[in-house]
PDB file of C-alpha atoms in Angstrom:
ATOM      1  CA  MET A   1      19.248-107.677 -83.418  1.00  0.00           C
ATOM      2  CA  PRO A   2      19.599-105.758 -80.167  1.00  0.00           C
ATOM      3  CA  ALA A   3      23.059-104.721 -78.846  1.00  0.00           C
ATOM      4  CA  ASN A   4      24.379-105.152 -75.335  1.00  0.00           C
ATOM      5  CA  SER A   5      25.609-102.491 -73.049  1.00  0.00           C
ATOM      6  CA  LYS A   6      28.964-102.678 -74.586  1.00  0.00           C
ATOM      7  CA  GLY A   7      27.795-102.311 -78.171  1.00  0.00           C
ATOM      8  CA  LYS A   8      28.202-105.718 -79.130  1.00  0.00           C
ATOM      9  CA  LYS A   9      25.466-107.610 -80.787  1.00  0.00           C
ATOM     10  CA  THR A  10      24.153-110.556 -79.041  1.00  0.00           C
ATOM     11  CA  THR A  11      22.448-113.571 -80.291  1.00  0.00           C
ATOM     12  CA  ARG A  12      19.549-115.301 -78.703  1.00  0.00           C
ATOM     13  CA  LYS A  13      19.689-118.914 -78.270  1.00  0.00           C
ATOM     14  CA  ARG A  14      16.856-120.884 -79.695  1.00  0.00           C
ATOM     15  CA  VAL A  15      15.195-123.240 -77.254  1.00  0.00           C
ATOM     16  CA  SER A  16      14.094-126.334 -78.684  1.00  0.00           C
ATOM     17  CA  VAL A  17      10.689-127.293 -77.698  1.00  0.00           C
ATOM     18  CA  PRO A  18      10.175-131.003 -77.489  1.00  0.00           C
ATOM     19  CA  LYS A  19       7.480-132.105 -79.901  1.00  0.00           C
ATOM     20  CA  LYS A  20       4.378-133.572 -78.233  1.00  0.00           C
ATOM     21  CA  LYS A  21       4.217-137.154 -78.682  1.00  0.00           C
ATOM     22  CA  GLY A  22       1.025-138.298 -80.304  1.00  0.00           C
ATOM     23  CA  ARG A  23      -1.576-140.264 -78.320  1.00  0.00           C
ATOM     24  CA  LYS A  24      -1.264-143.974 -78.207  1.00  0.00           C
ATOM     25  CA  PRO A  25      -4.044-145.430 -80.299  1.00  0.00           C
ATOM     26  CA  SER A  26      -6.768-146.629 -78.042  1.00  0.00           C
ATOM     27  CA  TYR A  27      -7.235-150.367 -77.429  1.00  0.00           C
ATOM     28  CA  VAL A  28      -9.335-152.145 -79.967  1.00  0.00           C
ATOM     29  CA  MET A  29     -11.040-155.102 -78.741  1.00  0.00           C
ATOM     30  CA  PRO A  30     -10.539-158.145 -80.786  1.00  0.00           C
ATOM     31  CA  ASP A  31     -13.625-159.417 -82.508  1.00  0.00           C
ATOM     32  CA  TRP A  32     -13.365-162.785 -80.759  1.00  0.00           C
ATOM     33  CA  LEU A  33     -13.379-161.230 -77.365  1.00  0.00           C
ATOM     34  CA  HIS A  34     -16.352-158.925 -78.191  1.00  0.00           C
ATOM     35  CA  TRP A  35     -18.316-161.973 -79.386  1.00  0.00           C
ATOM     36  CA  LEU A  36     -17.330-164.040 -76.355  1.00  0.00           C
ATOM     37  CA  ILE A  37     -18.599-161.270 -73.997  1.00  0.00           C
ATOM     38  CA  THR A  38     -21.763-160.905 -75.840  1.00  0.00           C
ATOM     39  CA  ALA A  39     -22.345-164.541 -75.635  1.00  0.00           C
ATOM     40  CA  ALA A  40     -21.635-164.724 -71.918  1.00  0.00           C
ATOM     41  CA  ILE A  41     -24.204-161.907 -71.282  1.00  0.00           C
ATOM     42  CA  LEU A  42     -26.880-163.712 -73.322  1.00  0.00           C
ATOM     43  CA  VAL A  43     -26.280-166.894 -71.630  1.00  0.00           C
ATOM     44  CA  VAL A  44     -26.748-165.144 -68.113  1.00  0.00           C
ATOM     45  CA  ILE A  45     -29.814-163.459 -69.428  1.00  0.00           C
ATOM     46  CA  SER A  46     -31.229-166.829 -70.700  1.00  0.00           C
ATOM     47  CA  VAL A  47     -30.485-168.547 -67.479  1.00  0.00           C
ATOM     48  CA  ALA A  48     -32.079-165.915 -65.249  1.00  0.00           C
ATOM     49  CA  ALA A  49     -35.181-165.689 -67.656  1.00  0.00           C
ATOM     50  CA  TYR A  50     -35.436-169.499 -67.416  1.00  0.00           C
ATOM     51  CA  HIS A  51     -35.030-169.596 -63.716  1.00  0.00           C
ATOM     52  CA  PHE A  52     -37.559-166.797 -62.799  1.00  0.00           C
ATOM     53  CA  LEU A  53     -39.855-166.631 -65.674  1.00  0.00           C
ATOM     54  CA  LEU A  54     -40.247-169.977 -67.314  1.00  0.00           C
ATOM     55  CA  ARG A  55     -39.201-172.757 -64.721  1.00  0.00           C
ATOM     56  CA  PRO A  56     -41.920-172.210 -62.271  1.00  0.00           C
ATOM     57  CA  TYR A  57     -44.510-172.632 -64.859  1.00  0.00           C
ATOM     58  CA  ILE A  58     -43.033-175.150 -67.317  1.00  0.00           C
ATOM     59  CA  PHE A  59     -44.778-178.108 -65.383  1.00  0.00           C
ATOM     60  CA  ARG A  60     -48.111-176.626 -66.885  1.00  0.00           C
ATOM     61  CA  LEU A  61     -46.656-177.482 -70.444  1.00  0.00           C
ATOM     62  CA  LYS A  62     -46.052-181.177 -69.652  1.00  0.00           C
ATOM     63  CA  PRO A  63     -48.741-183.795 -70.711  1.00  0.00           C
ATOM     64  CA  CYS A  64     -51.358-184.197 -67.958  1.00  0.00           C
ATOM     65  CA  GLN A  65     -50.940-187.690 -66.170  1.00  0.00           C
ATOM     66  CA  GLY A  66     -54.019-187.426 -64.225  1.00  0.00           C
ATOM     67  CA  ALA A  67     -57.473-185.750 -64.751  1.00  0.00           C
ATOM     68  CA  ARG A  68     -57.635-182.173 -66.009  1.00  0.00           C
ATOM     69  CA  GLU A  69     -60.403-180.549 -63.742  1.00  0.00           C
ATOM     70  CA  TYR A  70     -60.589-177.020 -62.218  1.00  0.00           C
ATOM     71  CA  GLY A  71     -58.286-175.763 -64.945  1.00  0.00           C
ATOM     72  CA  VAL A  72     -55.398-177.684 -63.595  1.00  0.00           C
ATOM     73  CA  CYS A  73     -53.894-181.195 -63.870  1.00  0.00           C
ATOM     74  CA  LEU A  74     -55.015-182.895 -60.641  1.00  0.00           C
ATOM     75  CA  PRO A  75     -52.338-185.193 -58.910  1.00  0.00           C
ATOM     76  CA  SER A  76     -53.560-188.770 -59.088  1.00  0.00           C
ATOM     77  CA  GLY A  77     -53.793-191.176 -56.115  1.00  0.00           C
ATOM     78  CA  PHE A  78     -55.439-189.081 -53.509  1.00  0.00           C
ATOM     79  CA  LEU A  79     -58.796-189.564 -51.716  1.00  0.00           C
ATOM     80  CA  TYR A  80     -59.485-185.975 -50.642  1.00  0.00           C
ATOM     81  CA  TYR A  81     -59.429-182.770 -52.610  1.00  0.00           C
ATOM     82  CA  GLY A  82     -59.817-179.260 -51.090  1.00  0.00           C
ATOM     83  CA  ILE A  83     -59.294-175.522 -51.467  1.00  0.00           C
ATOM     84  CA  ASP A  84     -58.116-172.713 -49.270  1.00  0.00           C
ATOM     85  CA  VAL A  85     -59.672-169.331 -49.332  1.00  0.00           C
ATOM     86  CA  SER A  86     -59.761-165.757 -47.804  1.00  0.00           C
ATOM     87  CA  HIS A  87     -61.442-162.425 -48.539  1.00  0.00           C
ATOM     88  CA  HIS A  88     -59.425-162.222 -51.705  1.00  0.00           C
ATOM     89  CA  GLN A  89     -61.752-164.666 -53.329  1.00  0.00           C
ATOM     90  CA  GLY A  90     -64.787-162.322 -52.730  1.00  0.00           C
ATOM     91  CA  LYS A  91     -68.233-163.489 -52.029  1.00  0.00           C
ATOM     92  CA  ILE A  92     -68.306-167.455 -52.492  1.00  0.00           C
ATOM     93  CA  ASP A  93     -71.397-169.493 -53.356  1.00  0.00           C
ATOM     94  CA  TRP A  94     -70.542-172.475 -51.336  1.00  0.00           C
ATOM     95  CA  GLU A  95     -73.527-174.656 -52.531  1.00  0.00           C
ATOM     96  CA  ARG A  96     -72.293-174.160 -56.132  1.00  0.00           C
ATOM     97  CA  VAL A  97     -68.806-175.118 -55.130  1.00  0.00           C
ATOM     98  CA  VAL A  98     -69.975-178.308 -53.605  1.00  0.00           C
ATOM     99  CA  ASP A  99     -72.574-179.276 -56.336  1.00  0.00           C
ATOM    100  CA  SER A 100     -70.139-178.494 -59.201  1.00  0.00           C
ATOM    101  CA  SER A 101     -67.395-180.410 -57.756  1.00  0.00           C
ATOM    102  CA  VAL A 102     -69.661-183.458 -57.285  1.00  0.00           C
ATOM    103  CA  GLU A 103     -70.655-183.019 -61.013  1.00  0.00           C
ATOM    104  CA  ASN A 104     -67.149-183.134 -62.394  1.00  0.00           C
ATOM    105  CA  GLY A 105     -66.386-186.354 -60.541  1.00  0.00           C
ATOM    106  CA  TYR A 106     -63.747-184.939 -58.119  1.00  0.00           C
ATOM    107  CA  PRO A 107     -65.753-183.464 -55.363  1.00  0.00           C
ATOM    108  CA  ILE A 108     -64.180-180.842 -52.948  1.00  0.00           C
ATOM    109  CA  LYS A 109     -64.298-182.362 -49.501  1.00  0.00           C
ATOM    110  CA  PHE A 110     -62.514-179.835 -47.363  1.00  0.00           C
ATOM    111  CA  VAL A 111     -61.753-176.083 -47.256  1.00  0.00           C
ATOM    112  CA  ILE A 112     -59.169-174.191 -45.151  1.00  0.00           C
ATOM    113  CA  ILE A 113     -60.396-170.562 -44.277  1.00  0.00           C
ATOM    114  CA  LYS A 114     -58.234-167.596 -43.257  1.00  0.00           C
ATOM    115  CA  ALA A 115     -59.472-166.060 -39.988  1.00  0.00           C
ATOM    116  CA  THR A 116     -56.825-163.967 -38.579  1.00  0.00           C
ATOM    117  CA  GLU A 117     -53.435-162.239 -39.321  1.00  0.00           C
ATOM    118  CA  SER A 118     -50.894-160.782 -36.775  1.00  0.00           C
ATOM    119  CA  ASP A 119     -52.594-159.763 -33.509  1.00  0.00           C
ATOM    120  CA  THR A 120     -55.463-157.409 -34.734  1.00  0.00           C
ATOM    121  CA  PHE A 121     -56.358-158.316 -38.344  1.00  0.00           C
ATOM    122  CA  THR A 122     -59.697-160.578 -38.913  1.00  0.00           C
ATOM    123  CA  ASP A 123     -60.433-161.560 -42.381  1.00  0.00           C
ATOM    124  CA  PRO A 124     -63.659-159.765 -43.082  1.00  0.00           C
ATOM    125  CA  ASP A 125     -65.265-162.716 -45.001  1.00  0.00           C
ATOM    126  CA  TYR A 126     -64.193-165.278 -42.209  1.00  0.00           C
ATOM    127  CA  SER A 127     -67.585-165.552 -40.328  1.00  0.00           C
ATOM    128  CA  ASP A 128     -69.664-166.045 -43.648  1.00  0.00           C
ATOM    129  CA  ASN A 129     -67.149-168.377 -45.209  1.00  0.00           C
ATOM    130  CA  ILE A 130     -66.984-170.663 -41.973  1.00  0.00           C
ATOM    131  CA  SER A 131     -70.815-170.659 -41.449  1.00  0.00           C
ATOM    132  CA  ASP A 132     -71.811-171.216 -45.202  1.00  0.00           C
ATOM    133  CA  ALA A 133     -69.059-173.821 -45.879  1.00  0.00           C
ATOM    134  CA  ARG A 134     -70.080-175.857 -42.768  1.00  0.00           C
ATOM    135  CA  LYS A 135     -73.772-175.576 -43.985  1.00  0.00           C
ATOM    136  CA  ALA A 136     -72.721-177.015 -47.548  1.00  0.00           C
ATOM    137  CA  GLY A 137     -71.256-180.021 -45.745  1.00  0.00           C
ATOM    138  CA  LEU A 138     -67.554-179.223 -46.218  1.00  0.00           C
ATOM    139  CA  VAL A 139     -64.952-180.215 -43.657  1.00  0.00           C
ATOM    140  CA  CYS A 140     -63.645-176.888 -42.452  1.00  0.00           C
ATOM    141  CA  GLY A 141     -60.213-175.834 -41.297  1.00  0.00           C
ATOM    142  CA  VAL A 142     -59.108-172.332 -40.124  1.00  0.00           C
ATOM    143  CA  TYR A 143     -55.818-170.755 -40.447  1.00  0.00           C
ATOM    144  CA  HIS A 144     -53.811-167.868 -39.063  1.00  0.00           C
ATOM    145  CA  PHE A 145     -51.240-165.836 -41.015  1.00  0.00           C
ATOM    146  CA  TYR A 146     -48.319-165.572 -38.701  1.00  0.00           C
ATOM    147  CA  ASP A 147     -46.316-162.255 -38.324  1.00  0.00           C
ATOM    148  CA  PRO A 148     -42.891-162.748 -36.949  1.00  0.00           C
ATOM    149  CA  SER A 149     -42.661-159.132 -35.927  1.00  0.00           C
ATOM    150  CA  THR A 150     -45.635-159.333 -33.567  1.00  0.00           C
ATOM    151  CA  SER A 151     -45.816-160.896 -30.052  1.00  0.00           C
ATOM    152  CA  PRO A 152     -46.709-164.683 -30.404  1.00  0.00           C
ATOM    153  CA  GLN A 153     -48.962-164.470 -27.333  1.00  0.00           C
ATOM    154  CA  ARG A 154     -50.967-161.617 -28.640  1.00  0.00           C
ATOM    155  CA  GLN A 155     -51.257-163.315 -32.003  1.00  0.00           C
ATOM    156  CA  ALA A 156     -52.421-166.612 -30.257  1.00  0.00           C
ATOM    157  CA  GLN A 157     -54.936-164.698 -28.081  1.00  0.00           C
ATOM    158  CA  HIS A 158     -56.394-162.969 -31.117  1.00  0.00           C
ATOM    159  CA  PHE A 159     -56.861-166.302 -33.015  1.00  0.00           C
ATOM    160  CA  ILE A 160     -58.287-168.040 -29.958  1.00  0.00           C
ATOM    161  CA  ASN A 161     -60.831-165.113 -29.377  1.00  0.00           C
ATOM    162  CA  THR A 162     -61.981-165.299 -33.054  1.00  0.00           C
ATOM    163  CA  VAL A 163     -61.949-168.897 -33.906  1.00  0.00           C
ATOM    164  CA  LYS A 164     -64.310-171.466 -32.117  1.00  0.00           C
ATOM    165  CA  LEU A 165     -63.784-174.692 -33.514  1.00  0.00           C
ATOM    166  CA  LYS A 166     -66.384-177.375 -33.697  1.00  0.00           C
ATOM    167  CA  LYS A 167     -66.400-181.185 -33.528  1.00  0.00           C
ATOM    168  CA  GLY A 168     -65.428-182.339 -37.020  1.00  0.00           C
ATOM    169  CA  ASP A 169     -63.363-179.337 -37.983  1.00  0.00           C
ATOM    170  CA  LEU A 170     -59.601-179.699 -38.917  1.00  0.00           C
ATOM    171  CA  VAL A 171     -57.121-178.738 -36.304  1.00  0.00           C
ATOM    172  CA  PRO A 172     -56.063-175.107 -36.557  1.00  0.00           C
ATOM    173  CA  VAL A 173     -53.337-174.205 -39.112  1.00  0.00           C
ATOM    174  CA  ILE A 174     -50.630-171.555 -38.880  1.00  0.00           C
ATOM    175  CA  ASP A 175     -49.553-170.081 -42.252  1.00  0.00           C
ATOM    176  CA  VAL A 176     -45.773-169.251 -41.931  1.00  0.00           C
ATOM    177  CA  GLU A 177     -44.172-167.309 -44.796  1.00  0.00           C
ATOM    178  CA  ARG A 178     -41.944-164.647 -43.275  1.00  0.00           C
ATOM    179  CA  THR A 179     -38.664-165.099 -41.417  1.00  0.00           C
ATOM    180  CA  GLY A 180     -38.478-161.732 -39.536  1.00  0.00           C
ATOM    181  CA  ARG A 181     -35.368-161.038 -37.677  1.00  0.00           C
ATOM    182  CA  SER A 182     -33.780-164.496 -37.881  1.00  0.00           C
ATOM    183  CA  SER A 183     -34.659-168.085 -38.447  1.00  0.00           C
ATOM    184  CA  ALA A 184     -33.687-168.740 -34.784  1.00  0.00           C
ATOM    185  CA  ASP A 185     -36.035-166.023 -33.571  1.00  0.00           C
ATOM    186  CA  LEU A 186     -38.861-167.190 -35.783  1.00  0.00           C
ATOM    187  CA  ARG A 187     -38.455-170.984 -34.381  1.00  0.00           C
ATOM    188  CA  ARG A 188     -38.563-169.652 -30.907  1.00  0.00           C
ATOM    189  CA  ASP A 189     -41.553-167.277 -31.184  1.00  0.00           C
ATOM    190  CA  LEU A 190     -43.606-169.705 -33.355  1.00  0.00           C
ATOM    191  CA  LEU A 191     -43.243-172.578 -30.847  1.00  0.00           C
ATOM    192  CA  ILE A 192     -44.630-170.294 -28.193  1.00  0.00           C
ATOM    193  CA  PHE A 193     -47.614-169.478 -30.510  1.00  0.00           C
ATOM    194  CA  ILE A 194     -48.058-173.172 -31.310  1.00  0.00           C
ATOM    195  CA  LYS A 195     -48.167-174.201 -27.709  1.00  0.00           C
ATOM    196  CA  GLU A 196     -50.627-171.626 -26.765  1.00  0.00           C
ATOM    197  CA  LEU A 197     -53.039-172.952 -29.522  1.00  0.00           C
ATOM    198  CA  GLU A 198     -52.230-176.481 -28.555  1.00  0.00           C
ATOM    199  CA  LEU A 199     -53.098-175.759 -24.905  1.00  0.00           C
ATOM    200  CA  ASN A 200     -56.469-174.015 -25.887  1.00  0.00           C
ATOM    201  CA  TYR A 201     -57.791-176.438 -28.394  1.00  0.00           C
ATOM    202  CA  GLY A 202     -56.271-179.771 -27.059  1.00  0.00           C
ATOM    203  CA  VAL A 203     -54.852-180.713 -30.531  1.00  0.00           C
ATOM    204  CA  LYS A 204     -51.499-180.358 -32.375  1.00  0.00           C
ATOM    205  CA  PRO A 205     -51.870-177.396 -34.845  1.00  0.00           C
ATOM    206  CA  MET A 206     -50.628-177.935 -38.459  1.00  0.00           C
ATOM    207  CA  ILE A 207     -47.909-175.789 -40.050  1.00  0.00           C
ATOM    208  CA  TYR A 208     -48.222-174.382 -43.554  1.00  0.00           C
ATOM    209  CA  ALA A 209     -45.126-173.333 -45.463  1.00  0.00           C
ATOM    210  CA  SER A 210     -43.645-173.554 -48.735  1.00  0.00           C
ATOM    211  CA  ALA A 211     -40.985-176.449 -49.262  1.00  0.00           C
ATOM    212  CA  LYS A 212     -38.118-174.104 -49.599  1.00  0.00           C
ATOM    213  CA  PHE A 213     -39.170-171.870 -46.648  1.00  0.00           C
ATOM    214  CA  HIS A 214     -39.584-174.794 -44.342  1.00  0.00           C
ATOM    215  CA  ARG A 215     -36.194-176.208 -45.311  1.00  0.00           C
ATOM    216  CA  ARG A 216     -34.439-173.100 -44.638  1.00  0.00           C
ATOM    217  CA  ASN A 217     -36.220-171.926 -41.521  1.00  0.00           C
ATOM    218  CA  LEU A 218     -38.195-174.853 -39.959  1.00  0.00           C
ATOM    219  CA  GLY A 219     -36.348-177.862 -40.632  1.00  0.00           C
ATOM    220  CA  SER A 220     -35.486-178.575 -37.062  1.00  0.00           C
ATOM    221  CA  PRO A 221     -36.729-181.552 -34.794  1.00  0.00           C
ATOM    222  CA  GLU A 222     -39.000-179.459 -32.522  1.00  0.00           C
ATOM    223  CA  PHE A 223     -41.486-179.070 -35.447  1.00  0.00           C
ATOM    224  CA  ASP A 224     -41.558-182.709 -36.477  1.00  0.00           C
ATOM    225  CA  ALA A 225     -44.413-183.559 -34.144  1.00  0.00           C
ATOM    226  CA  TYR A 226     -46.776-181.225 -35.892  1.00  0.00           C
ATOM    227  CA  PRO A 227     -48.623-182.022 -39.144  1.00  0.00           C
ATOM    228  CA  PHE A 228     -47.178-180.331 -42.191  1.00  0.00           C
ATOM    229  CA  TRP A 229     -49.120-178.663 -45.094  1.00  0.00           C
ATOM    230  CA  VAL A 230     -46.641-178.053 -47.899  1.00  0.00           C
ATOM    231  CA  ALA A 231     -46.733-175.632 -50.723  1.00  0.00           C
ATOM    232  CA  HIS A 232     -45.028-176.520 -53.849  1.00  0.00           C
ATOM    233  CA  TYR A 233     -46.279-175.632 -57.244  1.00  0.00           C
ATOM    234  CA  TYR A 234     -45.813-177.132 -60.683  1.00  0.00           C
ATOM    235  CA  VAL A 235     -44.222-180.285 -59.689  1.00  0.00           C
ATOM    236  CA  ALA A 236     -45.181-184.007 -59.776  1.00  0.00           C
ATOM    237  CA  ARG A 237     -44.696-184.355 -55.933  1.00  0.00           C
ATOM    238  CA  PRO A 238     -43.510-181.868 -53.389  1.00  0.00           C
ATOM    239  CA  VAL A 239     -39.780-181.908 -52.828  1.00  0.00           C
ATOM    240  CA  THR A 240     -39.406-181.895 -49.305  1.00  0.00           C
ATOM    241  CA  ASP A 241     -37.674-184.257 -46.621  1.00  0.00           C
ATOM    242  CA  ARG A 242     -40.631-183.684 -44.177  1.00  0.00           C
ATOM    243  CA  GLN A 243     -43.594-185.969 -43.997  1.00  0.00           C
ATOM    244  CA  TRP A 244     -46.494-184.084 -45.277  1.00  0.00           C
ATOM    245  CA  ARG A 245     -50.230-184.464 -44.885  1.00  0.00           C
ATOM    246  CA  PHE A 246     -51.645-181.564 -47.152  1.00  0.00           C
ATOM    247  CA  TRP A 247     -50.176-180.439 -50.494  1.00  0.00           C
ATOM    248  CA  GLN A 248     -51.098-177.140 -52.103  1.00  0.00           C
ATOM    249  CA  PHE A 249     -50.007-177.748 -55.591  1.00  0.00           C
ATOM    250  CA  THR A 250     -51.388-174.792 -57.435  1.00  0.00           C
ATOM    251  CA  ASP A 251     -52.629-171.262 -56.871  1.00  0.00           C
ATOM    252  CA  HIS A 252     -54.451-171.026 -60.264  1.00  0.00           C
ATOM    253  CA  SER A 253     -57.400-173.330 -60.076  1.00  0.00           C
ATOM    254  CA  SER A 254     -60.831-172.454 -61.285  1.00  0.00           C
ATOM    255  CA  VAL A 255     -63.780-173.505 -58.990  1.00  0.00           C
ATOM    256  CA  GLU A 256     -67.496-172.908 -59.925  1.00  0.00           C
ATOM    257  CA  GLY A 257     -68.973-170.582 -57.365  1.00  0.00           C
ATOM    258  CA  ILE A 258     -65.675-168.701 -56.733  1.00  0.00           C
ATOM    259  CA  GLY A 259     -64.603-165.634 -58.747  1.00  0.00           C
ATOM    260  CA  GLY A 260     -61.058-165.616 -60.164  1.00  0.00           C
ATOM    261  CA  TYR A 261     -58.567-168.183 -59.146  1.00  0.00           C
ATOM    262  CA  THR A 262     -57.945-170.087 -55.815  1.00  0.00           C
ATOM    263  CA  ASP A 263     -55.502-172.448 -54.416  1.00  0.00           C
ATOM    264  CA  PHE A 264     -56.091-176.275 -54.706  1.00  0.00           C
ATOM    265  CA  ASN A 265     -54.904-179.040 -52.253  1.00  0.00           C
ATOM    266  CA  VAL A 266     -54.845-182.655 -51.820  1.00  0.00           C
ATOM    267  CA  PHE A 267     -54.675-184.675 -48.650  1.00  0.00           C
ATOM    268  CA  ARG A 268     -52.244-187.711 -48.458  1.00  0.00           C
ATOM    269  CA  GLY A 269     -53.324-190.553 -46.386  1.00  0.00           C
ATOM    270  CA  SER A 270     -56.344-192.878 -45.674  1.00  0.00           C
ATOM    271  CA  GLU A 271     -59.905-191.867 -44.420  1.00  0.00           C
ATOM    272  CA  ALA A 272     -58.701-192.675 -40.870  1.00  0.00           C
ATOM    273  CA  ASP A 273     -55.565-190.419 -41.349  1.00  0.00           C
ATOM    274  CA  PHE A 274     -57.945-187.610 -42.359  1.00  0.00           C
ATOM    275  CA  ASP A 275     -60.118-188.145 -39.311  1.00  0.00           C
ATOM    276  CA  SER A 276     -57.214-188.092 -37.021  1.00  0.00           C
ATOM    277  CA  LEU A 277     -56.676-184.395 -37.956  1.00  0.00           C
ATOM    278  CA  ARG A 278     -60.410-183.535 -36.951  1.00  0.00           C
ATOM    279  CA  ILE A 279     -61.645-182.075 -33.722  1.00  0.00           C
ATOM    280  CA  LYS A 280     -63.213-184.823 -31.711  1.00  0.00           C
TER     281      LYS A 280
END
């Protein structure tokens, strides 16, 4: 033990170091909460899987109430059945399309053919399709895929330069599937496009859109004057407040003369109603 300067022994004071407190035990989730969270996650996954994967196709599993032709259950109670095509269907044997449809008892009466998209694109098979389909005796319609990001005037001029409708053809069709900047901008520009076609062809063009898209973006009075072609798959009847003339009820039909699948449609109305939508 050391001595101080005066020779006296000194003692060191012991400093007590506080003992470290042990860590609190980590939280242990109760079993009931663990199973509750697991069940909630499974419910969310199941609902999402049904909504996005099963629900759109569950109509296929229901018993067919009408005729099962073209690989689909045909809606009953309609006079006219038809298809719509583009270059995606490849080379089409139009004579076989007509003959095979007559053979199965549900003849295809009309076809609506893609001609243009935006202000520069022309469907590479348009000329052959429209010429051969007319020769095969089908009532032909022609559609433009509308691009909301491009000038409606330029798009209209491109369609007019490409499409020369003949007597007996259906009125021109505008396929609207994209909103663009906003619904308001879409409605404004689309009306410009429609008016250009109406002025040139002397008829009211027809608007094609899905039931949901039309409700969200085109459900305003200025479009009520134009015929509506609704797309709504795997339902007994399309769910829309708008009066419709054509209904695209599937994109999964098999038609002899066409490779792969194609869209199938029905027309609602009488023979006179159908003729009212043809070029005079």
